[in-house]
Coordinates of C-alpha atoms in Angstrom, one line a residue:
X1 CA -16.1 -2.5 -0.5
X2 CA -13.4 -5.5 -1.5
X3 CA -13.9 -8.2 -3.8
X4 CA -13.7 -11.8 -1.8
X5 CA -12.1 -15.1 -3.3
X6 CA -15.1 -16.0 -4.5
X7 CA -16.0 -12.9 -6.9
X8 CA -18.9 -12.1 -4.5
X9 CA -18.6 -8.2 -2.8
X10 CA -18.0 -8.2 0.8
X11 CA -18.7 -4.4 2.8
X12 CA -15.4 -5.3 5.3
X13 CA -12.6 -3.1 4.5
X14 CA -9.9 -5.8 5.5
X15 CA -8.9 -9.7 4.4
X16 CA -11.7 -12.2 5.8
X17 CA -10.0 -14.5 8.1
X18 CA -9.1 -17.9 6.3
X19 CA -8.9 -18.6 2.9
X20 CA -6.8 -17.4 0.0
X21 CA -7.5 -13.4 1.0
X22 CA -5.8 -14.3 4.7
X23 CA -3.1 -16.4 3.0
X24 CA 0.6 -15.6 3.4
X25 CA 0.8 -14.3 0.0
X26 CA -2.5 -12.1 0.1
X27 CA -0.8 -10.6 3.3
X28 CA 2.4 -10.0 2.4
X29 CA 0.9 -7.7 -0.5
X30 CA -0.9 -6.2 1.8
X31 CA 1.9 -5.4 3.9
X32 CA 0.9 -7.2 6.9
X33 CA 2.2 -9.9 9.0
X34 CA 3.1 -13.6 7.9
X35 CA 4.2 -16.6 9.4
X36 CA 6.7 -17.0 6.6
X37 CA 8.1 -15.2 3.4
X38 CA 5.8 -16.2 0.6
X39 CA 7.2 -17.5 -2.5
X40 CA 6.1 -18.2 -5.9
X41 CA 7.1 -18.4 -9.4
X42 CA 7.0 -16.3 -12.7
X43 CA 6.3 -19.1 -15.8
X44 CA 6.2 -21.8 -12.6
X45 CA 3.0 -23.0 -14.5
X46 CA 4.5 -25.3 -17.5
X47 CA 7.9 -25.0 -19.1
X48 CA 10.1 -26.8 -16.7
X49 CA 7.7 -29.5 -15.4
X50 CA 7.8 -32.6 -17.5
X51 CA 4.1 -33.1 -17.0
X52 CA 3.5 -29.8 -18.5
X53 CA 5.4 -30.7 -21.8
X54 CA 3.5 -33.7 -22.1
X55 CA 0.1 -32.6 -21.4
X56 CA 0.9 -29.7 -24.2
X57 CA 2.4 -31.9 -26.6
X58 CA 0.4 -31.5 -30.0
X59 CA -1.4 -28.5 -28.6
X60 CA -1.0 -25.0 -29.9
X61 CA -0.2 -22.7 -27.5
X62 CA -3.5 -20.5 -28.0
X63 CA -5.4 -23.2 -28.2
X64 CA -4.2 -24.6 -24.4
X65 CA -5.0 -20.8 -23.1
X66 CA -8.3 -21.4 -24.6
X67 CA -9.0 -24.9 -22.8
X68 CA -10.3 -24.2 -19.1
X69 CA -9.5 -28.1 -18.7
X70 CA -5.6 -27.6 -19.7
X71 CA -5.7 -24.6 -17.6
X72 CA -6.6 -25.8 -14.9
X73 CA -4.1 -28.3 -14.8
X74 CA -1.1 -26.7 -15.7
X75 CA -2.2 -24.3 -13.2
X76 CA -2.5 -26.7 -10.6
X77 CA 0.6 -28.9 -11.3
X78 CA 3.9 -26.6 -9.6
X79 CA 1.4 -26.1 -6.5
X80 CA 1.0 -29.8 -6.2
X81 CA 5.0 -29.9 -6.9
X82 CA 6.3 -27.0 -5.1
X83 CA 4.1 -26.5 -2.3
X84 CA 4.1 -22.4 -3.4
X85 CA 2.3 -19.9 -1.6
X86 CA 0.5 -19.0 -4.9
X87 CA -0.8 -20.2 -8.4
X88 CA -0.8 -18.5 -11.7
X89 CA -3.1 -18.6 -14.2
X90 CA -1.7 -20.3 -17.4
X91 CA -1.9 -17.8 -20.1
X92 CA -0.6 -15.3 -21.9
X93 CA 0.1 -11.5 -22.7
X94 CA -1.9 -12.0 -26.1
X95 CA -4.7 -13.4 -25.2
X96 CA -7.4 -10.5 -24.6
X97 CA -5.8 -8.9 -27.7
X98 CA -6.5 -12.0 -30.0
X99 CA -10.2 -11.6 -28.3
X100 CA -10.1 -8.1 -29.4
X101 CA -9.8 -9.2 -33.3
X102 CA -6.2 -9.2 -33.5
X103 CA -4.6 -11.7 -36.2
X104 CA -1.9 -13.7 -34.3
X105 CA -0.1 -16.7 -33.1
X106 CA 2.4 -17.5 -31.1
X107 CA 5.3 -19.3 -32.9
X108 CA 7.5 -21.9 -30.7
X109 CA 10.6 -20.6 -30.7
X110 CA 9.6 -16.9 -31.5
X111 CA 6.5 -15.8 -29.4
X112 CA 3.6 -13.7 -30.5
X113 CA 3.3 -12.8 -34.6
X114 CA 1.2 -10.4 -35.8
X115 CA 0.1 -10.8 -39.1
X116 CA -0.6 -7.5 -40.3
X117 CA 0.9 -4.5 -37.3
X118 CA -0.8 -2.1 -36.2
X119 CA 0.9 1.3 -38.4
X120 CA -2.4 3.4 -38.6
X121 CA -5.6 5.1 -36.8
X122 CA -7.5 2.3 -39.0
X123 CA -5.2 -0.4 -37.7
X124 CA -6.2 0.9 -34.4
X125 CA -9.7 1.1 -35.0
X126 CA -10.4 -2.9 -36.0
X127 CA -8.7 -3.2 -32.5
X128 CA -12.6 -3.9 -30.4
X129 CA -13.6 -3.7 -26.6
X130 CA -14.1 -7.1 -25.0
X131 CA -16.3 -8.5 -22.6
X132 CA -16.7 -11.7 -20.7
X133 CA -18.4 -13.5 -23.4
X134 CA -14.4 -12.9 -25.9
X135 CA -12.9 -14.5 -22.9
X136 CA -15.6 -17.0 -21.6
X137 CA -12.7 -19.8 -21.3
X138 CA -10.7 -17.5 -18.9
X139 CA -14.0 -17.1 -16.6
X140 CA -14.6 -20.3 -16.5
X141 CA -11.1 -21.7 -15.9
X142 CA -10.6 -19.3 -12.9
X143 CA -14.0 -20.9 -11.5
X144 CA -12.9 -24.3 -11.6
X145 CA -9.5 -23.1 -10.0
X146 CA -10.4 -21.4 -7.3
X147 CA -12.9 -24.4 -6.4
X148 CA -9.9 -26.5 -6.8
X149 CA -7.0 -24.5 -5.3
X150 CA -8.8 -23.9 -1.9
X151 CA -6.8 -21.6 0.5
X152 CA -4.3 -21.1 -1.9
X153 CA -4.8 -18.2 -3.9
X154 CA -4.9 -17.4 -7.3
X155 CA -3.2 -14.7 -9.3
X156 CA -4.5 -13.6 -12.2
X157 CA -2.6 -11.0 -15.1
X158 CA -2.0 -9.3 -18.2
X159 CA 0.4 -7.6 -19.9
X160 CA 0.6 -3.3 -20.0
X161 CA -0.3 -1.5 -23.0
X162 CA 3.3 -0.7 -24.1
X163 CA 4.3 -4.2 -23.8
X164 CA 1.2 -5.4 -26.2
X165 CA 1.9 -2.2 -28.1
X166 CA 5.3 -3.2 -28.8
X167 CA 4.2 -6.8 -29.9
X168 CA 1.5 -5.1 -32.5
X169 CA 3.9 -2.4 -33.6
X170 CA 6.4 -4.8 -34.3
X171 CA 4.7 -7.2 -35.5
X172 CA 6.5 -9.7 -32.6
X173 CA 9.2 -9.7 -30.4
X174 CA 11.9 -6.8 -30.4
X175 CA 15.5 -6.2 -29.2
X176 CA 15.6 -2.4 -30.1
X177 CA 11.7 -1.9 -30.2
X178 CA 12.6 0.4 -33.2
X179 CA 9.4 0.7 -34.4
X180 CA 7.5 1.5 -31.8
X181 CA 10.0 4.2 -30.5
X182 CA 9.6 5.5 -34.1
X183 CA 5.4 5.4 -33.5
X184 CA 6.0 6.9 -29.7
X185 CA 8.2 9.8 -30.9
X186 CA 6.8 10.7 -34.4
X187 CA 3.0 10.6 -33.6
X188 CA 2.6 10.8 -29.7
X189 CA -1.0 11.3 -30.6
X190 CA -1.4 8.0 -32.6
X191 CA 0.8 6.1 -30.0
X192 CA -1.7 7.6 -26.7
X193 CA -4.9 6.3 -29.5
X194 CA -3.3 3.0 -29.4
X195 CA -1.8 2.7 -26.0
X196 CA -5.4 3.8 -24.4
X197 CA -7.1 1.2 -26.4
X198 CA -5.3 -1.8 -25.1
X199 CA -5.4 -0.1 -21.1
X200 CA -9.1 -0.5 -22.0
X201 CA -8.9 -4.6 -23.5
X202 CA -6.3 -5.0 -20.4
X203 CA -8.7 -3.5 -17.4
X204 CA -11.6 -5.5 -18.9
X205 CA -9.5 -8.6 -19.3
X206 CA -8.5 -8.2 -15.5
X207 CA -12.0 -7.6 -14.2
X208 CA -13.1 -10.5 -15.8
X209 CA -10.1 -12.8 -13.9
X210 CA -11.0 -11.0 -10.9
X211 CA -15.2 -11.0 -10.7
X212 CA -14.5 -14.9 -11.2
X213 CA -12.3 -15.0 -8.6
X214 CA -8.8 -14.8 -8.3
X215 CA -7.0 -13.4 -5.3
X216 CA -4.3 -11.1 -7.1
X217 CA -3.5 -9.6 -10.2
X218 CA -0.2 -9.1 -12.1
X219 CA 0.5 -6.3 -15.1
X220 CA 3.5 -7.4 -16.9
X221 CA 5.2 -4.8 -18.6
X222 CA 8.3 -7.1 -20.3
X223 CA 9.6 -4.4 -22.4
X224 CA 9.1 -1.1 -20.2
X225 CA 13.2 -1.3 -19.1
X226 CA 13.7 -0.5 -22.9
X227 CA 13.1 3.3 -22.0
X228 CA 14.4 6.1 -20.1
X229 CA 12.3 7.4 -17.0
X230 CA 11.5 10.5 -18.9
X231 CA 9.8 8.6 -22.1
X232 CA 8.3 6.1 -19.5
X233 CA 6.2 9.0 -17.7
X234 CA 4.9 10.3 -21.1
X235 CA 4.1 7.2 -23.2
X236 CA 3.5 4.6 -20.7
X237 CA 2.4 5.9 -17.0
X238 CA -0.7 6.9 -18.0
X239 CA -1.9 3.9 -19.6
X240 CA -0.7 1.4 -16.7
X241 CA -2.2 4.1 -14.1
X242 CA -5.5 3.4 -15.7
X243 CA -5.4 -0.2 -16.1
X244 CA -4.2 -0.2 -12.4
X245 CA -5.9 2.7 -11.2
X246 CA -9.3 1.1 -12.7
X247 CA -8.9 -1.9 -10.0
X248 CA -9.0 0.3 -7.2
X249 CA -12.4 -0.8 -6.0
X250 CA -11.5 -4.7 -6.4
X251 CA -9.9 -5.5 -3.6
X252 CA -7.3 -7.5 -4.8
X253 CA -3.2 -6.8 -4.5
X254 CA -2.1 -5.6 -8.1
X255 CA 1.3 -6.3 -8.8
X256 CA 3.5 -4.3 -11.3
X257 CA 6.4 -5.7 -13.0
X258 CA 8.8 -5.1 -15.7
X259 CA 12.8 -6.4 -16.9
X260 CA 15.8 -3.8 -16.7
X261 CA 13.3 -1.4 -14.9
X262 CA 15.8 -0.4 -12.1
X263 CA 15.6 3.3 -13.0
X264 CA 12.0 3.1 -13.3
X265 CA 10.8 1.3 -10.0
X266 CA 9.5 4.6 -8.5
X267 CA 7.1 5.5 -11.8
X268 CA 6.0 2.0 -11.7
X269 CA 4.8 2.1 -7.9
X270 CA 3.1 5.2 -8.7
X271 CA 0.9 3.8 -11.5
X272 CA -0.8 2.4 -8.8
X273 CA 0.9 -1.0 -7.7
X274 CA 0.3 -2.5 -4.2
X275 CA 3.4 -4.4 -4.7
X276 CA 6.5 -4.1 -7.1
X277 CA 8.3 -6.7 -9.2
X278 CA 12.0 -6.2 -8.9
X279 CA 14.7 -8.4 -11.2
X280 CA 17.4 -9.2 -10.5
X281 CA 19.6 -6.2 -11.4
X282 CA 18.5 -4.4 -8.5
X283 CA 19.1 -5.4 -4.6
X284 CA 15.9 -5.2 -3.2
X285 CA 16.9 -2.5 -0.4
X286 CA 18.0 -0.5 -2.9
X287 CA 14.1 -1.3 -4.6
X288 CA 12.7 -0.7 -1.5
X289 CA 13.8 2.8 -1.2
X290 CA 13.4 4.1 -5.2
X291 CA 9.8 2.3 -4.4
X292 CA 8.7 3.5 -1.1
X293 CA 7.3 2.7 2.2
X294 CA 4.3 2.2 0.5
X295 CA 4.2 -1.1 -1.3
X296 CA 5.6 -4.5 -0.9
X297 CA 7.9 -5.8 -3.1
X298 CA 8.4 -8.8 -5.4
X299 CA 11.5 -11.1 -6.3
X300 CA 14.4 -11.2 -7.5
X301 CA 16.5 -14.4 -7.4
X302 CA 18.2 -14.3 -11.2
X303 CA 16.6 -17.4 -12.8
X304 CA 19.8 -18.5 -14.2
X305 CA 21.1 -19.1 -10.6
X306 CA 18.8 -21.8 -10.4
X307 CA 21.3 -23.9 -12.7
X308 CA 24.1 -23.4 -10.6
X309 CA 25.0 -25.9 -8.1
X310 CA 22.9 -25.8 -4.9
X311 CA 25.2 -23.8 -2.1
X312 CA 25.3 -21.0 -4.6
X313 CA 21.7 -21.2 -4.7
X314 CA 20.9 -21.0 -1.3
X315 CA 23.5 -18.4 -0.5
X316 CA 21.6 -16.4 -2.6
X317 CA 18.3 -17.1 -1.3
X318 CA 19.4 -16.2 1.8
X319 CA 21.0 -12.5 1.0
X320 CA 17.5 -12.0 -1.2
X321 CA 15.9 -13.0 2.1
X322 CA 17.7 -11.1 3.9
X323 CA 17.3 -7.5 1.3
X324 CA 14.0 -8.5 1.7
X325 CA 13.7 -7.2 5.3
X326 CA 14.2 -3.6 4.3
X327 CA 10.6 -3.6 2.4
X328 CA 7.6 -3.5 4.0
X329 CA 6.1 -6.7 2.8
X330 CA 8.2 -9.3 1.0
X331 CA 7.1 -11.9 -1.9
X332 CA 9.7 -14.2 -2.9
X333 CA 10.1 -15.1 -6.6
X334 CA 12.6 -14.9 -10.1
X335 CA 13.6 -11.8 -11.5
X336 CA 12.1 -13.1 -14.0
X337 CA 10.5 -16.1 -15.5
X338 CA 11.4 -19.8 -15.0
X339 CA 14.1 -21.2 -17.3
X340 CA 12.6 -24.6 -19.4
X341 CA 16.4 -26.1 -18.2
X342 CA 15.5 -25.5 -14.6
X343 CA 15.6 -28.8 -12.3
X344 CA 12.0 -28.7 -10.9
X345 CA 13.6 -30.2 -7.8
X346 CA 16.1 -27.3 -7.4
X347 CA 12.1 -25.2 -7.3
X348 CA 10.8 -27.3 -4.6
X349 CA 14.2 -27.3 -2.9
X350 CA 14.0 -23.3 -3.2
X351 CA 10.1 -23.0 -1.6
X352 CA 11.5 -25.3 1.2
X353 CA 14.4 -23.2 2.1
X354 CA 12.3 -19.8 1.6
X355 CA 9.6 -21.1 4.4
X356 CA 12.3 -22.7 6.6
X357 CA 14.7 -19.4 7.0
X358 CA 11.7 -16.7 7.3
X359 CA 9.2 -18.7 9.4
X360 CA 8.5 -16.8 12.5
X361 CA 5.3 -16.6 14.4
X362 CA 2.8 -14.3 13.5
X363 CA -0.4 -12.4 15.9
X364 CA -3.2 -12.1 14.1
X365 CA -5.4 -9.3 15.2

């Protein structure tokens, strides 16, 4: 049984023909043919977009997660722009966890601040379950999107456990992630309480995005890269396996990506990932073979190329294009998330080139 664009179950094991689920994007997850390389965005919704700033202007950043109107909109505006192959929700990585009871705010300039970490077993325990009803707004943005968005599809996400785990343990961002390390290593048992109670809050959070209707899921995992391969498949691969593993029956491509995860690609595809997200440290032949024949892969351009003048951009376009060719399904986006700096032009410039160099025709069965 799969999961349609709509939310509604459909008995067909593959992609109804037309709509967001037979989309180039949906496809290329799926590892099947396209008429073109898809490409979207990491952070394409707001940041560079001058309509973005001034639709946020005066509003906290919660609060605009929390406002299915704003959503909507700053969802919808790099599609209108860029012509991409996919949206993505405007949100972010602490959402479901301020649903769950947590005290925070996200600080311009900083990110996500925890007013009191999480240290202890009773720190974890004041961390609740959620439902649909803590995250009403993101159920009912989604709606008006996918009514909205027609055949273009929808990705919804969340971030891993260890990534929120790092943000509560720290009490906010982290070079060294000191603290947590400290948590991981010291009391593996507290730190598998902890890490097992946001896979919970992150699998709800995504079931909710999907039984309203989005096409795709992404799990972030930011901070992941910060550990060896060894420390990764204790602490962390069981967590994302059940956030990802607990989707199995949705029907929808679940993307996994982390930064300075080159040595980690392989764990990552085996917590259960249709498709990959490779930065731009890694060619992605070389990602294609850590990764296996199994799952697509996602990326890389380095977003800081996309200040460079433009025949420097497109050469690279065209290598990552060309890397691309080794994996078995190939979406094209960042290594990571737009740069507010960017020229939004130099984007739509990008999508144009992307379509124009991998357009080939495509026999549907």
């Amino acid at each position: 049984m799969t999961t349609d664009t709509t939310g509604t179950a459909a008995r067909d094991d593959e992609p109804r023909p037309g709509g967001p689920a037979d989309s180039p994007f949906v496809r290329a997850c799926r590892r099947l043919p396209v008429p073109h390389t898809p490409v979207w965005f990491m952070r394409q919704a707001g940041r560079s977009l001058p309509e973005y700033r001034e639709i946020r202007a005066n509003v906290a950043m919660l609060e605009s997660c929390r406002r299915p109107d704003l959503v909507t909109e700053i969802t919808l505006q790099p599609v209108r722009r860029h012509g991409v192959d996919a949206a993505i929700l405007f949100s972010d990585i602490v959402v479901p966890v301020a649903a769950a009871g947590v005290d925070l705010d996200i600080v311009p300039g900083t990110g996500p601040v925890v007013a009191e970490p999480v240290r202890t077993a009773a720190d974890i325990e004041r961390i609740r379950l959620i439902d649909r009803d803590d995250v009403d707004f993101v159920d009912e943005a989604v709606r008006m999107l996918v009514k909205e968005l027609g055949d273009t599809p929808l990705i919804g996400f969340a971030g891993a456990p260890f990534t929120l785990a790092s943000y509560l343990v720290e009490g906010g961002p982290s070079r060294t992630h000191a603290k947590t390390k400290a948590l991981m290593y010291g009391e593996p048992e507290l730190w598998h309480t902890l890490a097992g109670r946001l896979a919970e809050v992150t699998l709800a959070f995504l079931r909710v995005q999907i039984e309203a209707g989005v096409s795709a899921v992404q799990l972030f995992d930011s901070w992941a890269g910060a550990l060896s391969e060894a420390d990764y498949r204790r602490f962390v691969l069981p967590h994302s396996t059940k956030v990802l593993a607990g989707l199995v029956d949705a029907g929808v491509p679940r993307i996994h990506f982390g930064v300075g995860t080159a040595e980690l690609l392989g764990a990552m595809g085996e917590a259960g990932a249709d498709v990959v997200g490779v930065d731009w440290r890694t060619p992605l032949d070389v990602a294609t073979r850590r990764i296996g024949p199994e799952r697509a892969v996602q990326g890389n351009l380095d977003p800081t190329l996309l200040l460079a003048p433009w025949p420097a951009v497109e050469t690279e376009v065209r290598r990552i294009l060309e890397q691309g060719r080794a994996a078995p399904g190939h979406v094209f986006n960042l290594g990571h998330g737009v740069l507010p700096e960017t020229d939004p032009e130099v984007l739509t410039r990008v999508v144009a080139l992307v379509h124009e160099l991998s357009g080939r025709p495509v026999e549907r069965g």
